[in-house]
């Protein structure tokens, strides 16, 4: 069995590739492919890779298990450290991820003392720019009030412009030509963006690099649609920043800035396991304050699946509380001196004190508010704020219809409610999500109270994290008293005794899942064009536009017939721009810049995302027969 390589910091890999000569860069992809299979774990904890007889690369990870400096990767050949072997070994290693941990103790202590870090403050200019900040603008006349306007520094503008350029180059290259050199250029630009304080832009670039790697390696579970969305996010963020937009939502923060939260009284909702592709595992427990404000406490560290399974019963590290996460999910806390991040995550600073409280059922406030609102209204609000939707939970009462394909179909217990599709919150077979949904599917007619996270990229789809009985319903769950009326689907395993005896009223199982307004819409033509560009680059889009069954011209007639004229025009403009390669009298490209193509691609991708959001919102709002579905 081959040894896993330690994760490498993006800037270390970018520097190694940048130091290669042009001749060696052409050989990098071939050298990287398959070299990890020969990795050997030595007795001192280092990992070695041999390239021929005279080249031995040694990787020495730091205390955190990652390679964060250039001197932790060495090679015995004469060209080291500017050698192909070292760059190939680093390129074969996974990219190091920023640990999803709360802010450091010093930052939380500052927050508790009333002096939290400003999450919108730009980082110091690494180039030494002295451009004035918004607070240094000329003074306004006495008696007038001028709102402070965030201003990007010169270094931030340069970093955003450079990131836009390399992102446009990567998009024009596509997966087929997006090898190690293209990825290293993205990593270098991402690191520069991070130094300039553009944290969201850096994160978007890293998602694109990981997506390119997964696509080129044909990894299981890799979706071209995810990489397409990652490119859209990167180009959107970098483009706005390069144009001078200083919206704090675009710049982001390097760490969760914890601010004083005063005294809080929170009640547990549920807990769910966390398992990342980069080897982190743990648990997050969701809480609600009396006024309905959501909070959470997480415990995520390296450890993978084993830690995700065990953390559900680990102690809560918050202000000396004596609860574990299982108890907190069905209990509560009174917190004095709380520190809270912008995402509602509770910090564990030195001044925080917590006292356990008795738990409250979902039928009591504040949890009851989550189930009083129609799911369609909650989803519409989340679609209007995608950033908040990543961690938001919604509740609804449903009736189980049955399993069709990979989905568990349920229907919300409201007039003209649509069929909802339930999918496991995490598909790993060692977690309890899939098994619990499979058991629920065997009880058609069962009434359930479901708390979950809507999948905003799918039609009327919910990923449940906890379920409970419907108050007053006869054919519903029968849970133990100590569970306080809910079961955490990632940890608690439902058994036969938890279900009612006897059959419920017959529920007709549809022969199929019914029409899907998103999949059946002619918008699939635009998505296919965008994904063609991501997979094959600009040349693939141009060739598709010139093909006998081209995506341009008459192929967009279904879009126009469905009233989607803007989508048709933007797709046609993208195809035309991809095929626009003007040359001078000597046959050389007159305009080699990929900017025009990237802007055309981004315009079509942004319009598609907005149109799909509208269809998804409509799928939650009405029964399938009431949702307009255009012809293909």
Coordinates of C-alpha atoms in Angstrom, one line a residue:
X1 CA 0.0 0.0 0.0
X2 CA 1.4 3.4 -1.0
X3 CA 2.2 6.0 1.6
X4 CA 0.1 9.2 1.7
X5 CA 2.0 12.4 1.0
X6 CA 1.8 15.2 3.6
X7 CA -0.3 18.2 2.5
X8 CA 1.7 21.1 1.1
X9 CA 1.0 24.8 1.5
X10 CA -0.1 26.3 -1.8
X11 CA 2.6 29.0 -1.8
X12 CA 5.4 26.3 -1.4
X13 CA 4.1 24.4 -4.4
X14 CA 3.8 27.7 -6.4
X15 CA 7.3 28.7 -5.7
X16 CA 8.7 25.3 -6.6
X17 CA 7.0 25.4 -10.0
X18 CA 8.0 29.0 -10.6
X19 CA 11.7 28.1 -10.1
X20 CA 11.6 25.6 -12.9
X21 CA 12.9 26.5 -16.4
X22 CA 10.5 26.5 -19.3
X23 CA 11.9 23.2 -20.5
X24 CA 11.3 21.5 -17.2
X25 CA 7.8 22.9 -16.9
X26 CA 6.8 21.1 -20.0
X27 CA 7.8 17.8 -18.3
X28 CA 6.1 18.5 -15.0
X29 CA 2.7 16.9 -15.6
X30 CA 4.3 13.7 -16.8
X31 CA 6.7 13.6 -13.8
X32 CA 4.0 14.3 -11.3
X33 CA 1.7 11.6 -12.6
X34 CA 2.1 8.4 -10.6
X35 CA 5.1 9.5 -8.6
X36 CA 3.2 9.3 -5.3
X37 CA 2.8 5.5 -5.7
X38 CA 6.5 5.1 -4.8
X39 CA 6.3 7.1 -1.6
X40 CA 7.9 5.5 1.4
X41 CA 7.4 6.4 5.1
X42 CA 10.7 6.3 6.9
X43 CA 11.3 5.5 10.5
X44 CA 11.8 9.2 11.4
X45 CA 8.4 10.2 10.0
X46 CA 9.7 11.7 6.8
X47 CA 8.3 10.6 3.4
X48 CA 10.7 9.8 0.6
X49 CA 10.2 9.5 -3.2
X50 CA 12.9 8.2 -5.5
X51 CA 13.3 9.4 -9.1
X52 CA 15.9 7.2 -10.7
X53 CA 19.2 6.4 -9.1
X54 CA 20.5 9.8 -8.2
X55 CA 17.4 11.7 -7.1
X56 CA 15.7 11.2 -3.7
X57 CA 13.1 13.7 -2.6
X58 CA 12.5 13.9 1.2
X59 CA 9.4 15.6 2.6
X60 CA 9.5 16.6 6.3
X61 CA 6.2 17.8 7.6
X62 CA 5.9 20.2 10.4
X63 CA 4.1 19.8 13.8
X64 CA 0.7 20.2 12.1
X65 CA 1.5 17.5 9.6
X66 CA 1.9 19.8 6.6
X67 CA 4.7 21.2 4.6
X68 CA 4.7 25.0 5.1
X69 CA 8.2 26.0 4.2
X70 CA 10.5 25.4 1.2
X71 CA 13.3 23.8 3.3
X72 CA 10.9 21.0 4.3
X73 CA 11.1 19.5 0.8
X74 CA 14.6 18.6 -0.4
X75 CA 16.1 16.7 -3.2
X76 CA 19.5 15.0 -3.6
X77 CA 20.1 15.8 -7.3
X78 CA 22.5 18.5 -8.5
X79 CA 19.8 20.9 -9.7
X80 CA 18.0 21.1 -6.3
X81 CA 16.1 23.0 -5.2
X82 CA 15.2 24.1 -8.7
X83 CA 14.7 20.6 -9.9
X84 CA 11.9 18.7 -11.6
X85 CA 11.9 16.0 -8.9
X86 CA 11.1 18.3 -6.0
X87 CA 8.4 20.1 -7.9
X88 CA 6.8 16.9 -9.0
X89 CA 6.7 15.5 -5.5
X90 CA 5.1 18.6 -4.1
X91 CA 2.6 18.7 -7.0
X92 CA 1.6 15.1 -6.2
X93 CA 0.9 16.0 -2.6
X94 CA -2.6 17.3 -1.6
X95 CA -3.0 21.0 -1.0
X96 CA -3.0 21.9 2.7
X97 CA -6.3 23.3 4.0
X98 CA -6.7 26.1 6.5
X99 CA -7.8 24.3 9.7
X100 CA -11.5 25.0 10.3
X101 CA -10.8 26.0 13.9
X102 CA -12.1 29.0 15.9
X103 CA -9.9 32.1 16.3
X104 CA -6.9 31.9 18.5
X105 CA -7.0 32.5 22.2
X106 CA -5.5 35.9 21.9
X107 CA -8.1 37.1 19.4
X108 CA -10.9 35.7 21.6
X109 CA -9.4 37.3 24.7
X110 CA -9.4 40.6 22.8
X111 CA -13.0 40.2 21.9
X112 CA -13.9 39.4 25.5
X113 CA -12.1 42.6 26.6
X114 CA -14.2 44.7 24.1
X115 CA -11.5 45.0 21.5
X116 CA -12.3 42.6 18.6
X117 CA -10.3 42.6 15.4
X118 CA -12.0 44.5 12.6
X119 CA -13.1 41.9 10.0
X120 CA -13.2 44.5 7.3
X121 CA -9.8 46.0 7.8
X122 CA -7.4 45.4 4.9
X123 CA -4.1 43.7 5.4
X124 CA -0.9 45.7 5.3
X125 CA 0.3 46.5 1.9
X126 CA 3.2 44.2 1.1
X127 CA 4.4 46.5 -1.6
X128 CA 4.7 49.5 0.8
X129 CA 1.8 51.4 -0.7
X130 CA 0.9 54.6 1.1
X131 CA -2.5 55.0 -0.5
X132 CA -4.9 56.6 2.1
X133 CA -7.6 54.6 3.6
X134 CA -11.2 55.8 3.7
X135 CA -10.7 57.3 7.2
X136 CA -7.9 59.5 5.7
X137 CA -10.1 61.1 3.1
X138 CA -10.5 64.9 3.1
X139 CA -12.7 66.1 5.9
X140 CA -16.3 67.0 5.1
X141 CA -17.8 70.4 5.9
X142 CA -18.8 70.8 9.6
X143 CA -22.4 69.6 10.2
X144 CA -22.5 67.0 7.4
X145 CA -22.4 63.3 7.8
X146 CA -20.4 61.3 5.3
X147 CA -20.6 57.5 5.5
X148 CA -17.2 55.7 5.5
X149 CA -16.6 54.1 2.2
X150 CA -14.2 51.1 2.1
X151 CA -11.4 51.6 -0.3
X152 CA -9.1 48.9 -1.7
X153 CA -5.4 49.6 -1.4
X154 CA -3.1 49.6 -4.5
X155 CA -1.7 46.2 -3.5
X156 CA -5.2 44.8 -3.3
X157 CA -6.1 46.1 -6.7
X158 CA -2.9 44.7 -8.2
X159 CA -3.5 41.3 -6.5
X160 CA -7.1 41.2 -7.7
X161 CA -6.1 42.1 -11.3
X162 CA -3.4 39.4 -11.3
X163 CA -5.8 36.8 -10.0
X164 CA -8.4 37.8 -12.6
X165 CA -5.8 37.4 -15.4
X166 CA -4.6 33.9 -14.3
X167 CA -8.2 32.8 -13.7
X168 CA -9.1 33.9 -17.2
X169 CA -6.0 32.0 -18.6
X170 CA -7.0 28.9 -16.6
X171 CA -10.6 29.1 -18.0
X172 CA -9.4 29.4 -21.5
X173 CA -7.1 26.4 -21.0
X174 CA -9.8 24.2 -19.4
X175 CA -9.2 20.9 -17.6
X176 CA -7.4 19.3 -20.6
X177 CA -4.6 22.0 -20.5
X178 CA -4.9 23.0 -16.8
X179 CA -1.9 21.0 -15.6
X180 CA 0.6 21.7 -12.9
X181 CA 1.9 25.0 -14.4
X182 CA -1.6 26.5 -14.7
X183 CA -2.4 25.4 -11.2
X184 CA 0.8 26.8 -9.8
X185 CA 0.1 30.2 -11.4
X186 CA -3.3 30.2 -9.7
X187 CA -1.7 29.3 -6.4
X188 CA 0.8 32.0 -6.7
X189 CA -1.9 34.6 -7.5
X190 CA -4.0 33.2 -4.6
X191 CA -1.2 33.6 -2.2
X192 CA -0.6 37.2 -3.3
X193 CA -4.3 37.8 -2.8
X194 CA -4.1 36.4 0.7
X195 CA -1.2 38.7 1.6
X196 CA -3.2 41.6 0.4
X197 CA -6.1 40.6 2.6
X198 CA -8.4 39.2 -0.2
X199 CA -9.3 36.1 1.7
X200 CA -12.4 35.2 -0.2
X201 CA -10.6 35.5 -3.5
X202 CA -7.9 33.2 -2.3
X203 CA -10.4 30.6 -1.1
X204 CA -12.2 30.7 -4.5
X205 CA -8.9 30.1 -6.3
X206 CA -8.0 27.1 -4.1
X207 CA -11.4 25.6 -4.9
X208 CA -10.7 25.9 -8.6
X209 CA -7.2 24.3 -8.2
X210 CA -8.6 21.4 -6.2
X211 CA -11.4 21.0 -8.8
X212 CA -8.9 20.9 -11.7
X213 CA -6.8 18.3 -9.9
X214 CA -9.9 16.1 -9.2
X215 CA -11.0 16.4 -12.8
X216 CA -7.6 15.6 -14.3
X217 CA -7.2 12.6 -12.0
X218 CA -10.8 11.4 -12.6
X219 CA -11.5 11.1 -8.9
X220 CA -14.7 9.4 -7.7
X221 CA -17.4 11.9 -6.9
X222 CA -15.9 14.7 -9.0
X223 CA -18.5 16.7 -10.8
X224 CA -17.9 19.1 -13.7
X225 CA -20.7 21.2 -12.5
X226 CA -18.9 21.9 -9.2
X227 CA -15.8 23.0 -11.0
X228 CA -18.0 25.2 -13.3
X229 CA -19.5 26.9 -10.2
X230 CA -16.0 27.3 -8.7
X231 CA -14.8 29.1 -11.8
X232 CA -17.9 31.4 -11.7
X233 CA -17.3 32.3 -8.1
X234 CA -13.6 33.0 -8.7
X235 CA -14.1 35.2 -11.8
X236 CA -17.0 37.0 -10.1
X237 CA -15.0 37.8 -7.0
X238 CA -11.7 38.7 -8.8
X239 CA -13.5 40.7 -11.4
X240 CA -15.4 42.9 -8.9
X241 CA -12.3 43.4 -6.8
X242 CA -10.2 44.3 -9.8
X243 CA -12.8 46.9 -10.7
X244 CA -12.4 48.5 -7.3
X245 CA -15.3 47.0 -5.3
X246 CA -14.4 47.0 -1.6
X247 CA -17.5 45.2 -0.3
X248 CA -16.4 43.3 2.9
X249 CA -18.4 40.3 1.6
X250 CA -15.9 40.1 -1.3
X251 CA -12.7 40.6 0.6
X252 CA -13.6 38.2 3.4
X253 CA -11.7 37.6 6.7
X254 CA -8.6 35.5 7.4
X255 CA -10.0 34.1 10.6
X256 CA -13.3 34.2 12.3
X257 CA -13.4 37.5 14.1
X258 CA -15.1 37.0 17.5
X259 CA -17.0 39.9 19.0
X260 CA -18.4 40.2 22.5
X261 CA -21.9 38.6 22.7
X262 CA -22.8 39.5 26.3
X263 CA -25.0 37.0 28.1
X264 CA -26.8 34.4 26.1
X265 CA -29.3 31.7 26.7
X266 CA -29.2 29.0 24.0
X267 CA -31.1 25.8 23.5
X268 CA -29.9 22.7 21.5
X269 CA -31.5 21.8 18.2
X270 CA -29.4 18.9 16.9
X271 CA -25.8 17.8 16.2
X272 CA -24.3 16.6 12.9
X273 CA -21.0 15.0 12.0
X274 CA -18.5 16.9 10.0
X275 CA -16.2 15.0 7.6
X276 CA -14.0 16.9 5.1
X277 CA -12.1 15.6 2.1
X278 CA -8.9 17.0 3.5
X279 CA -8.9 14.7 6.6
X280 CA -10.7 16.8 9.2
X281 CA -13.5 15.3 11.3
X282 CA -15.7 16.4 14.1
X283 CA -19.1 17.6 15.1
X284 CA -21.1 20.8 15.0
X285 CA -24.0 21.3 17.4
X286 CA -26.8 23.7 16.3
X287 CA -28.3 26.0 18.9
X288 CA -31.1 28.7 19.1
X289 CA -31.4 31.7 21.3
X290 CA -34.7 32.7 22.8
X291 CA -35.2 35.4 20.0
X292 CA -34.6 32.7 17.3
X293 CA -31.0 33.7 16.5
X294 CA -29.0 30.6 15.4
X295 CA -25.7 29.8 17.0
X296 CA -23.4 26.8 16.8
X297 CA -20.5 25.1 18.6
X298 CA -18.1 23.1 16.6
X299 CA -15.3 20.7 17.4
X300 CA -13.4 19.9 14.1
X301 CA -9.8 18.6 14.0
X302 CA -7.6 16.3 12.0
X303 CA -8.8 12.7 12.4
X304 CA -11.2 12.0 9.5
X305 CA -14.0 9.5 9.9
X306 CA -13.0 8.1 13.3
X307 CA -13.1 11.6 14.9
X308 CA -16.4 12.5 13.1
X309 CA -18.0 9.4 14.7
X310 CA -16.5 9.9 18.2
X311 CA -16.9 13.6 18.5
X312 CA -20.6 13.4 18.8
X313 CA -20.2 12.4 22.5
X314 CA -17.1 14.5 23.2
X315 CA -17.1 17.1 25.9
X316 CA -18.1 20.7 25.0
X317 CA -15.1 22.9 25.4
X318 CA -16.9 26.1 26.3
X319 CA -16.6 28.0 29.6
X320 CA -16.3 25.0 31.8
X321 CA -19.6 23.5 30.7
X322 CA -20.0 19.9 31.9
X323 CA -22.1 18.8 28.9
X324 CA -21.0 16.7 25.9
X325 CA -22.3 17.4 22.4
X326 CA -25.0 14.7 22.7
X327 CA -26.3 16.4 25.9
X328 CA -26.0 19.9 24.5
X329 CA -28.0 18.9 21.4
X330 CA -30.9 18.1 23.7
X331 CA -30.1 20.6 26.4
X332 CA -29.1 24.2 26.7
X333 CA -26.5 26.7 28.1
X334 CA -26.6 30.0 29.9
X335 CA -23.4 31.8 28.7
X336 CA -21.8 34.8 30.4
X337 CA -19.2 36.8 28.5
X338 CA -19.9 35.1 25.2
X339 CA -17.8 35.7 22.1
X340 CA -19.5 35.2 18.8
X341 CA -18.2 35.2 15.2
X342 CA -20.1 36.7 12.3
X343 CA -21.4 33.2 11.3
X344 CA -22.9 32.7 14.8
X345 CA -20.1 30.4 16.0
X346 CA -19.6 30.6 19.8
X347 CA -15.9 31.0 20.9
X348 CA -14.2 29.5 23.9
X349 CA -12.3 32.5 25.2
X350 CA -10.8 32.7 28.7
X351 CA -13.6 35.0 30.0
X352 CA -16.5 32.8 28.8
X353 CA -18.6 31.0 31.5
X354 CA -21.3 28.5 30.7
X355 CA -23.9 26.8 32.9
X356 CA -26.1 23.9 31.6
X357 CA -29.8 24.4 31.2
X358 CA -32.7 21.9 30.9
X359 CA -33.5 21.1 27.3
X360 CA -36.6 22.1 25.4
X361 CA -38.6 20.1 22.9
X362 CA -39.1 21.2 19.2
X363 CA -42.7 21.9 20.1
X364 CA -41.6 24.7 22.5
X365 CA -40.1 28.0 21.7
X366 CA -37.7 29.0 20.2
X367 CA -37.5 25.8 18.1
X368 CA -41.2 25.8 17.2
X369 CA -40.7 28.9 15.0
X370 CA -38.6 26.9 12.6
X371 CA -41.6 24.7 11.8
X372 CA -44.3 27.4 11.7
X373 CA -43.0 28.9 8.4
X374 CA -43.8 27.3 5.0
X375 CA -40.6 25.8 3.6
X376 CA -41.1 27.8 0.3
X377 CA -40.8 31.1 2.2
X378 CA -37.7 29.9 4.1
X379 CA -36.0 28.8 0.8
X380 CA -36.9 32.0 -1.0
X381 CA -35.1 33.9 1.8
X382 CA -32.1 31.7 1.6
X383 CA -31.8 32.0 -2.1
X384 CA -31.7 35.8 -1.7
X385 CA -28.7 35.4 0.6
X386 CA -26.6 32.4 -0.6
X387 CA -23.8 33.1 2.0
X388 CA -26.2 32.6 4.9
X389 CA -27.7 29.5 3.2
X390 CA -24.6 27.5 3.6
X391 CA -25.3 26.8 7.3
X392 CA -29.0 27.6 7.6
X393 CA -31.5 25.0 8.8
X394 CA -35.2 24.9 8.0
X395 CA -37.9 22.8 9.4
X396 CA -41.1 21.3 8.0
X397 CA -43.7 18.6 8.7
X398 CA -43.9 16.0 6.0
X399 CA -45.6 12.7 5.0
X400 CA -43.4 9.9 3.7
X401 CA -44.2 8.8 0.2
X402 CA -41.5 6.3 -0.5
X403 CA -38.1 5.8 -2.2
X404 CA -37.7 6.5 -5.9
X405 CA -34.2 6.2 -7.3
X406 CA -31.7 7.7 -4.9
X407 CA -34.2 10.0 -3.2
X408 CA -36.7 9.6 -0.4
X409 CA -39.8 11.3 -1.5
X410 CA -41.9 13.2 1.1
X411 CA -44.7 15.7 0.8
X412 CA -45.0 18.8 3.0
X413 CA -48.3 18.7 5.0
X414 CA -49.7 21.9 3.4
X415 CA -52.2 22.5 0.7
X416 CA -50.8 22.1 -2.8
X417 CA -47.4 21.3 -1.3
X418 CA -44.8 19.8 -3.7
X419 CA -43.0 16.5 -3.5
X420 CA -39.7 17.1 -1.7
X421 CA -36.6 14.9 -2.2
X422 CA -34.6 13.9 0.8
X423 CA -30.9 13.1 0.4
X424 CA -28.4 12.1 3.1
X425 CA -26.6 15.1 4.6
X426 CA -23.4 13.1 4.3
X427 CA -23.3 10.0 2.1
X428 CA -20.4 8.2 3.8
X429 CA -21.7 4.6 4.5
X430 CA -20.1 4.6 8.0
X431 CA -22.3 7.5 9.1
X432 CA -25.9 6.8 10.0
X433 CA -27.6 9.2 7.5
X434 CA -28.1 6.8 4.6
X435 CA -29.2 3.9 6.8
X436 CA -31.8 6.0 8.7
X437 CA -33.3 7.4 5.5
X438 CA -33.5 3.9 4.1
X439 CA -35.4 2.7 7.1
X440 CA -37.8 5.7 7.1
X441 CA -38.5 5.0 3.4
X442 CA -40.0 1.6 4.4
X443 CA -42.8 3.3 6.3
X444 CA -45.0 5.1 3.7
X445 CA -47.5 7.4 5.2
X446 CA -45.3 8.1 8.2
X447 CA -45.6 11.7 9.5
X448 CA -42.3 13.3 10.3
X449 CA -41.0 16.6 11.6
X450 CA -37.8 17.2 9.6
X451 CA -34.9 19.7 10.3
X452 CA -32.5 20.0 7.4
X453 CA -30.4 22.0 5.1
X454 CA -31.9 22.8 1.6
X455 CA -29.8 21.8 -1.4
X456 CA -30.0 25.1 -3.3
X457 CA -28.5 23.6 -6.5
X458 CA -31.3 21.0 -6.8
X459 CA -35.0 21.1 -7.3
X460 CA -37.0 20.9 -4.0
X461 CA -34.3 18.9 -2.2
X462 CA -33.6 18.8 1.5
X463 CA -30.7 17.2 3.3
X464 CA -32.1 16.3 6.8
X465 CA -29.9 16.3 9.8
X466 CA -32.6 15.5 12.4
X467 CA -36.1 14.2 12.6
X468 CA -38.8 14.0 15.2
X469 CA -42.5 13.1 15.7
X470 CA -45.3 15.4 14.5
X471 CA -47.3 16.7 17.4
X472 CA -50.8 15.1 17.6
X473 CA -50.2 12.7 14.7
X474 CA -51.0 9.1 15.2
X475 CA -48.7 7.5 12.6
X476 CA -45.4 9.1 13.6
X477 CA -42.2 8.3 15.4
X478 CA -42.1 6.9 18.9
X479 CA -38.8 8.1 20.3
X480 CA -37.4 7.4 23.8
X481 CA -38.0 10.1 26.3
X482 CA -34.3 10.8 26.8
X483 CA -34.1 11.8 23.1
X484 CA -36.4 14.7 23.9
X485 CA -38.4 14.3 20.7
X486 CA -35.7 14.2 18.0
X487 CA -33.2 11.9 16.5
X488 CA -29.9 13.1 15.1
X489 CA -29.6 11.3 11.8
X490 CA -25.8 11.3 11.7
X491 CA -25.5 9.7 15.2
X492 CA -28.7 8.1 16.4
X493 CA -29.8 5.0 14.6
X494 CA -33.5 4.5 14.2
X495 CA -34.7 1.0 15.1
X496 CA -38.0 -0.8 14.6
X497 CA -39.3 0.1 18.0
X498 CA -39.1 3.8 17.1
X499 CA -41.7 3.4 14.4
X500 CA -45.5 3.0 14.8
X501 CA -47.1 -0.4 14.6
X502 CA -49.6 -1.1 11.8
X503 CA -49.9 0.5 8.4
X504 CA -50.8 4.1 7.8
X505 CA -53.3 5.3 5.2
X506 CA -52.1 4.2 1.8
X507 CA -50.0 6.7 0.0
X508 CA -49.7 6.4 -3.8
X509 CA -46.1 6.1 -4.8
X510 CA -45.5 7.9 -8.1
X511 CA -44.2 5.9 -10.9
X512 CA -41.4 8.5 -11.3
X513 CA -40.3 11.5 -9.4
X514 CA -42.4 13.8 -11.6
X515 CA -41.2 16.6 -13.8
X516 CA -38.1 18.5 -12.7
X517 CA -38.4 22.1 -13.7
X518 CA -34.7 22.6 -13.5
X519 CA -33.6 19.5 -15.5
X520 CA -36.5 19.8 -18.0
X521 CA -35.8 23.5 -18.7
X522 CA -33.9 24.3 -21.9
X523 CA -31.3 26.0 -19.7
X524 CA -29.4 22.8 -19.8
X525 CA -28.1 23.9 -23.2
X526 CA -26.4 26.9 -21.6
X527 CA -25.0 24.8 -18.8
X528 CA -23.6 22.3 -21.3
X529 CA -21.9 25.1 -23.2
X530 CA -20.3 26.4 -20.0
X531 CA -19.2 23.0 -18.9
X532 CA -17.8 22.3 -22.3
X533 CA -15.6 25.4 -21.9
X534 CA -14.5 24.3 -18.4
X535 CA -13.6 20.8 -19.6
X536 CA -12.0 21.6 -23.0
X537 CA -11.2 25.3 -22.8
X538 CA -11.9 28.0 -25.2
X539 CA -11.1 25.9 -28.2
X540 CA -13.8 23.3 -27.3
X541 CA -16.4 26.0 -27.1
X542 CA -15.4 27.4 -30.5
X543 CA -15.4 23.9 -32.1
X544 CA -18.9 23.2 -30.6
X545 CA -20.1 26.4 -32.1
X546 CA -18.8 25.4 -35.6
X547 CA -20.1 21.8 -35.4
X548 CA -22.9 20.4 -37.4
X549 CA -25.1 20.2 -34.3
X550 CA -23.7 23.4 -32.9
X551 CA -24.8 25.0 -29.6
X552 CA -25.2 28.3 -31.4
X553 CA -27.8 29.6 -33.8
X554 CA -30.8 27.5 -34.2
X555 CA -29.9 25.3 -31.2
X556 CA -31.0 28.2 -29.0
X557 CA -34.5 28.4 -30.5
X558 CA -35.9 26.4 -27.5
X559 CA -34.5 29.0 -25.2
X560 CA -36.2 31.8 -27.1
X561 CA -39.5 29.9 -27.3
X562 CA -39.4 29.5 -23.6
X563 CA -39.0 33.2 -23.1
X564 CA -35.3 32.8 -22.1
X565 CA -34.1 35.3 -24.7
X566 CA -31.3 36.7 -22.5
X567 CA -29.9 33.3 -21.9
X568 CA -29.9 32.6 -25.6
X569 CA -28.2 35.8 -26.5
X570 CA -25.5 35.4 -23.8
X571 CA -24.8 31.8 -24.9
X572 CA -24.5 32.9 -28.6
X573 CA -22.2 35.8 -27.6
X574 CA -20.0 33.3 -25.7
X575 CA -19.7 31.0 -28.6
X576 CA -18.9 33.9 -30.9
X577 CA -16.2 35.3 -28.6
X578 CA -14.7 31.8 -28.2
X579 CA -14.3 31.6 -32.0
X580 CA -13.0 35.2 -32.4
X581 CA -9.2 34.9 -33.0
X582 CA -8.2 37.9 -35.1
X583 CA -4.7 37.7 -36.7
X584 CA -2.5 40.3 -38.2
X585 CA -1.0 40.2 -41.7
X586 CA 1.8 37.9 -40.5
X587 CA -0.7 35.3 -39.1
X588 CA 0.0 36.2 -35.4
X589 CA -2.8 36.6 -32.9
X590 CA -3.8 40.3 -32.7
X591 CA -5.6 40.0 -29.4
X592 CA -4.2 37.1 -27.4
X593 CA -5.8 38.2 -24.1
X594 CA -8.4 35.9 -22.7
X595 CA -10.3 38.7 -20.9
X596 CA -13.0 39.1 -23.5
X597 CA -13.7 35.4 -23.5
X598 CA -13.7 35.2 -19.6
X599 CA -16.2 38.1 -19.4
X600 CA -18.5 36.5 -21.9
X601 CA -18.3 33.2 -20.0
X602 CA -18.9 34.9 -16.7
X603 CA -21.9 36.8 -18.0
X604 CA -23.6 33.6 -19.3
X605 CA -22.7 31.7 -16.0
X606 CA -24.1 34.5 -13.8
X607 CA -27.3 34.7 -15.8
X608 CA -27.7 30.9 -15.7
X609 CA -27.2 30.8 -11.9
X610 CA -29.9 33.5 -11.4
X611 CA -32.3 31.7 -13.7
X612 CA -31.7 28.3 -11.9
X613 CA -32.4 30.0 -8.5
X614 CA -35.7 31.2 -9.8
X615 CA -36.7 27.7 -11.0
X616 CA -35.5 26.1 -7.7
X617 CA -37.6 28.6 -5.7
X618 CA -40.6 27.8 -7.8
X619 CA -40.1 24.1 -7.3
X620 CA -40.5 24.6 -3.5
X621 CA -43.5 26.9 -3.9
X622 CA -46.1 24.7 -5.7
X623 CA -46.9 21.1 -6.6
X624 CA -45.1 19.7 -9.6
X625 CA -48.2 20.1 -11.9
X626 CA -48.3 23.8 -11.0
X627 CA -44.6 24.5 -11.9
X628 CA -44.1 25.6 -15.5
X629 CA -41.7 23.4 -17.3
X630 CA -40.5 24.5 -20.7
X631 CA -39.8 22.1 -23.5
X632 CA -36.3 20.8 -24.2

